[in-house]
Amino acid sequence: MNAPYIELNAEKGTFIVGGCDDVHLSATEFAVIWLLLKGDMAIGETIMSWKKSREAGFENNWLDRLSGSSRFTYEDSLCDDVTKCMSDTRKKIRKHFSLKAFVDALVPKRNRAPSFPKGKIKFKGADPFSDIRGYPK
């Protein structure tokens, strides 16, 4: 698989392809793909728990937007929120010329795990969800 390198930057909430091209994702979309590529299969619950435990005063704009979002607020709509965010993320990734062929590998359908090569993914910055999920930063 000749996949491009991608970087997810938790400090800025950016998804960079090939070192320079940004896939413009909303805060909720970025959170979903961050957690998905980190291997979290309880994405909705993780984001909702994070929002409930979040302390005021973060300086990261994307985290403020995520905290203020109406998505991932109510337990009975978590599945719909995840489905909608994943669908929107897939659409945006599909529009990127370097990632068009890798949409299913990055954001698979039907609760499958991503198959994008792990060696081509770089996570930058402290994981904002590590306290909730308990996995390494």
XYZ file of N, CA and C in Angstrom:
411
model
N 0.856 -1.175 0.000
C 0.000 0.000 0.000
C 0.899 1.234 0.000
N 0.811 2.018 -1.031
C 1.639 3.205 -1.168
C 0.920 4.423 -0.587
N 0.639 4.349 0.672
C -0.115 5.403 1.352
C 0.786 6.588 1.685
N 0.224 7.792 1.676
C 0.998 8.967 2.087
C 1.160 8.993 3.604
N 2.132 9.743 4.065
C 2.286 9.955 5.505
C 1.227 10.949 5.961
N 0.661 10.688 7.129
C -0.297 11.631 7.706
C 0.141 11.970 9.123
N -0.202 13.180 9.545
C 0.108 13.626 10.903
C -1.153 14.203 11.523
N -1.485 13.711 12.702
C -2.592 14.264 13.474
C -1.977 15.023 14.637
N -2.236 16.321 14.692
C -1.633 17.187 15.692
C -2.678 17.561 16.736
N -2.528 17.012 17.934
C -3.497 17.256 19.010
C -3.401 18.666 19.570
N -2.280 19.322 19.387
C -2.146 20.688 19.885
C -2.955 21.661 19.033
N -2.984 21.404 17.731
C -3.662 22.308 16.803
C -4.977 21.757 16.270
N -5.206 20.464 16.433
C -6.407 19.846 15.875
C -6.348 19.757 14.364
N -5.148 19.471 13.838
C -4.974 19.427 12.391
C -4.649 18.020 11.906
N -5.060 17.745 10.681
C -4.821 16.480 9.989
C -4.018 16.847 8.748
N -2.717 16.575 8.774
C -1.811 16.983 7.704
C -1.427 15.768 6.860
N -1.451 15.938 5.553
C -1.100 14.873 4.613
C 0.188 15.252 3.898
N 1.151 14.344 3.906
C 2.395 14.566 3.176
C 3.201 15.742 3.669
N 3.015 16.134 4.903
C 3.802 17.203 5.498
C 3.327 18.612 5.215
N 2.319 18.787 4.344
C 1.936 20.165 4.030
C 0.447 20.395 3.791
N -0.289 19.408 3.346
C -1.705 19.616 3.007
C -2.605 19.297 4.186
N -3.444 20.236 4.549
C -4.360 20.059 5.674
C -5.716 19.580 5.168
N -6.222 18.512 5.788
C -7.602 18.092 5.552
C -8.412 18.841 6.599
N -9.229 19.775 6.181
C -9.950 20.643 7.110
C -11.103 19.888 7.759
N -10.907 19.520 9.025
C -11.917 18.791 9.786
C -12.459 19.666 10.902
N -13.723 19.453 11.237
C -14.289 20.134 12.408
C -13.664 19.522 13.658
N -13.891 20.144 14.791
C -13.347 19.626 16.051
C -13.882 18.230 16.350
N -15.162 18.004 16.108
C -15.731 16.680 16.383
C -15.187 15.640 15.405
N -15.015 16.014 14.156
C -14.457 15.089 13.165
C -13.015 14.746 13.506
N -12.238 15.746 13.926
C -10.853 15.486 14.303
C -10.796 14.555 15.511
N -11.632 14.790 16.498
C -11.655 13.926 17.686
C -11.995 12.492 17.304
N -12.962 12.323 16.415
C -13.372 10.979 15.989
C -12.233 10.261 15.272
N -11.563 10.930 14.335
C -10.499 10.228 13.605
C -9.282 10.002 14.501
N -9.010 10.932 15.416
C -7.912 10.741 16.374
C -8.151 9.457 17.171
N -9.334 9.346 17.752
C -9.651 8.178 18.577
C -9.712 6.901 17.744
N -10.277 6.981 16.556
C -10.372 5.816 15.685
C -8.985 5.278 15.344
N -8.074 6.169 14.944
C -6.730 5.735 14.565
C -5.884 5.342 15.770
N -6.274 5.792 16.961
C -5.606 5.355 18.193
C -6.117 3.990 18.649
N -7.180 3.497 18.009
C -7.703 2.177 18.331
C -8.868 2.156 19.296
N -9.423 3.311 19.596
C -10.562 3.390 20.519
C -11.831 2.988 19.773
N -12.523 1.992 20.273
C -13.764 1.558 19.624
C -15.001 2.077 20.361
N -14.810 2.817 21.434
C -15.928 3.428 22.177
C -15.837 4.940 22.017
N -15.799 5.390 20.786
C -15.534 6.793 20.467
C -16.558 7.733 21.089
N -17.824 7.461 20.903
C -18.871 8.335 21.438
C -18.796 8.459 22.944
N -18.625 7.340 23.620
C -18.541 7.343 25.080
C -17.302 8.091 25.562
N -16.196 7.921 24.850
C -14.959 8.604 25.230
C -15.120 10.115 25.127
N -15.668 10.592 24.014
C -15.831 12.038 23.835
C -16.831 12.590 24.842
N -17.931 11.894 25.063
C -18.919 12.365 26.033
C -18.307 12.429 27.439
N -17.547 11.415 27.835
C -16.888 11.423 29.149
C -15.884 12.558 29.245
N -15.142 12.783 28.161
C -14.171 13.875 28.149
C -14.882 15.215 28.333
N -15.985 15.404 27.615
C -16.722 16.666 27.716
C -17.243 16.888 29.133
N -17.679 15.819 29.793
C -18.192 15.943 31.160
C -17.085 16.260 32.159
N -15.881 15.772 31.905
C -14.786 15.956 32.857
C -13.883 17.134 32.523
N -14.126 17.779 31.417
C -13.236 18.844 30.942
C -13.228 20.032 31.882
N -12.027 20.457 32.192
C -11.855 21.654 33.013
C -11.808 22.875 32.100
N -12.326 23.962 32.579
C -12.265 25.215 31.822
C -10.821 25.687 31.747
N -10.512 26.445 30.712
C -9.203 27.061 30.627
C -8.265 26.467 29.599
N -8.707 25.499 28.824
C -7.851 25.016 27.748
C -7.615 26.151 26.765
N -6.426 26.185 26.202
C -6.104 27.240 25.253
C -6.205 26.763 23.806
N -6.443 25.489 23.605
C -6.528 24.942 22.246
C -7.908 25.199 21.673
N -7.975 25.950 20.601
C -9.263 26.301 20.007
C -10.100 25.098 19.611
N -9.480 24.065 19.070
C -10.276 22.913 18.639
C -10.891 22.210 19.838
N -10.211 22.195 20.961
C -10.775 21.578 22.168
C -11.930 22.411 22.715
N -11.823 23.724 22.622
C -12.935 24.588 23.032
C -14.154 24.348 22.142
N -13.926 24.217 20.828
C -15.037 23.945 19.904
C -15.642 22.571 20.161
N -14.804 21.588 20.456
C -15.309 20.250 20.771
C -16.142 20.281 22.044
N -15.652 20.970 23.044
C -16.369 21.068 24.317
C -17.714 21.760 24.145
N -17.766 22.759 23.287
C -18.993 23.520 23.078
C -19.952 22.912 22.069
N -19.527 21.865 21.405
C -20.371 21.228 20.390
C -21.584 20.556 21.021
N -22.676 20.553 20.278
C -23.878 19.867 20.762
C -23.777 18.355 20.556
N -22.835 17.914 19.759
C -22.642 16.472 19.553
C -21.984 15.848 20.783
N -22.228 14.569 20.980
C -21.629 13.783 22.067
C -21.993 14.337 23.440
N -23.229 14.784 23.558
C -23.720 15.341 24.815
C -24.718 14.408 25.482
N -25.507 13.719 24.671
C -26.565 12.859 25.206
C -26.296 11.403 24.845
N -26.399 10.550 25.835
C -26.086 9.138 25.644
C -26.943 8.480 24.563
N -28.204 8.867 24.477
C -29.093 8.219 23.508
C -28.821 8.624 22.057
N -27.968 9.620 21.839
C -27.648 10.024 20.465
C -26.185 9.768 20.098
N -25.429 9.085 20.955
C -24.003 8.861 20.691
C -23.763 8.106 19.387
N -24.521 7.061 19.154
C -24.338 6.261 17.938
C -24.572 7.118 16.693
N -25.624 7.921 16.705
C -25.908 8.812 15.575
C -24.814 9.859 15.411
N -24.307 10.390 16.526
C -23.236 11.390 16.465
C -21.973 10.806 15.833
N -21.596 9.601 16.252
C -20.407 8.950 15.688
C -20.617 8.673 14.204
N -21.767 8.128 13.853
C -22.062 7.812 12.452
C -21.995 9.058 11.580
N -22.596 10.145 12.026
C -22.600 11.402 11.267
C -21.181 11.954 11.122
N -20.424 11.976 12.216
C -19.052 12.498 12.156
C -18.169 11.647 11.248
N -18.323 10.332 11.326
C -17.517 9.461 10.464
C -17.893 9.657 8.996
N -19.160 9.820 8.714
C -19.602 10.061 7.342
C -19.041 11.380 6.815
N -19.120 12.427 7.621
C -18.586 13.734 7.216
C -17.070 13.671 7.029
N -16.386 12.946 7.911
C -14.933 12.797 7.813
C -14.565 12.044 6.536
N -15.285 10.983 6.234
C -15.044 10.219 5.005
C -15.181 11.123 3.773
N -16.210 11.961 3.751
C -16.426 12.862 2.611
C -15.250 13.812 2.439
N -14.762 14.364 3.539
C -13.654 15.321 3.459
C -12.354 14.634 3.052
N -12.108 13.441 3.571
C -10.898 12.705 3.200
C -10.962 12.305 1.729
N -12.122 11.897 1.266
C -12.296 11.490 -0.133
C -11.965 12.645 -1.088
N -12.181 13.871 -0.671
C -11.904 15.034 -1.522
C -10.410 15.320 -1.655
N -9.590 14.783 -0.734
C -8.149 15.030 -0.795
C -7.522 14.093 -1.830
N -6.824 14.659 -2.798
C -6.292 13.873 -3.913
C -5.371 12.742 -3.476
N -4.589 12.921 -2.420
C -3.653 11.883 -1.972
C -4.320 10.797 -1.139
N -5.498 11.077 -0.616
C -6.152 10.129 0.288
C -7.379 9.444 -0.301
N -7.790 9.866 -1.473
C -9.025 9.348 -2.074
C -9.069 7.817 -2.080
N -7.955 7.182 -2.401
C -7.904 5.718 -2.475
C -7.823 5.051 -1.103
N -7.651 5.838 -0.052
C -7.430 5.271 1.282
C -8.557 5.563 2.271
N -9.678 6.046 1.764
C -10.804 6.396 2.641
C -11.223 5.208 3.493
N -11.412 4.048 2.873
C -11.860 2.872 3.625
C -10.812 2.382 4.615
N -9.545 2.599 4.322
C -8.479 2.193 5.238
C -8.402 3.123 6.450
N -8.725 4.396 6.254
C -8.676 5.370 7.350
C -9.952 5.383 8.180
N -11.081 5.419 7.509
C -12.380 5.512 8.193
C -13.283 4.409 7.636
N -13.068 3.184 8.091
C -13.857 2.066 7.561
C -15.309 2.120 8.019
N -16.144 1.474 7.252
C -17.566 1.397 7.603
C -17.822 0.159 8.455
N -18.994 0.129 9.057
C -19.500 -1.039 9.785
C -18.626 -1.474 10.958
N -18.176 -0.552 11.746
C -17.440 -0.838 12.987
C -16.168 -1.652 12.794
N -15.562 -1.572 11.642
C -14.282 -2.254 11.433
C -13.148 -1.340 11.873
N -12.024 -1.952 12.201
C -10.839 -1.195 12.595
C -10.150 -0.643 11.346
N -9.506 0.512 11.469
C -8.768 1.071 10.332
C -7.638 0.130 9.904
N -7.348 0.112 8.615
C -6.258 -0.719 8.101
C -5.158 0.124 7.460
N -5.216 1.438 7.657
C -4.175 2.326 7.140
C -2.858 1.949 7.824
N -1.739 1.912 7.098
C -0.469 1.488 7.698
C -0.071 2.356 8.902
N 0.114 1.720 10.040
C 0.454 2.450 11.268
C 1.764 3.219 11.140
N 2.690 2.706 10.348
C 3.967 3.372 10.142
C 3.857 4.667 9.357
N 2.706 4.911 8.771
C 2.481 6.133 7.990
C 1.686 7.173 8.778
N 1.398 6.867 10.054
C 0.610 7.774 10.898
C 1.494 8.316 12.013
N 1.509 9.632 12.149
C 2.242 10.266 13.250
C 1.233 11.031 14.101
N 1.265 10.769 15.398
C 0.437 11.509 16.347
C 1.345 12.515 17.036
N 0.985 13.777 16.962
C 1.811 14.832 17.549
C 1.040 15.499 18.680
N 1.724 15.750 19.786
C 1.102 16.416 20.924
C 0.515 15.422 21.906
N 0.225 15.924 23.087
C -0.353 15.095 24.143
C -1.775 14.689 23.779
N -2.101 13.451 24.039
C -3.433 12.927 23.739
C -4.438 13.509 24.729
N -5.389 14.319 24.271
C -6.336 14.946 25.196
C -7.304 13.960 25.844
N -7.389 12.753 25.301
C -8.334 11.760 25.819
C -7.662 10.689 26.673
N -6.372 10.793 26.905
C -5.651 9.727 27.602
C -6.140 9.519 29.032
N -6.561 10.568 29.705
C -7.070 10.409 31.073
C -8.389 9.648 31.096
N -9.171 9.766 30.052
C -10.469 9.093 29.976
C -10.283 7.620 29.636
N -9.472 7.340 28.632
C -9.308 5.977 28.141
C -8.191 5.227 28.839
N -7.239 5.934 29.418
C -6.158 5.283 30.136
C -5.071 4.701 29.256
N -5.017 5.095 27.992
C -3.932 4.602 27.158
C -2.819 5.643 27.123
N -1.630 5.244 26.689
C -0.480 6.161 26.716
C -0.708 7.417 25.897
N -0.099 8.494 26.371
C -0.174 9.766 25.659
C 0.673 9.673 24.432
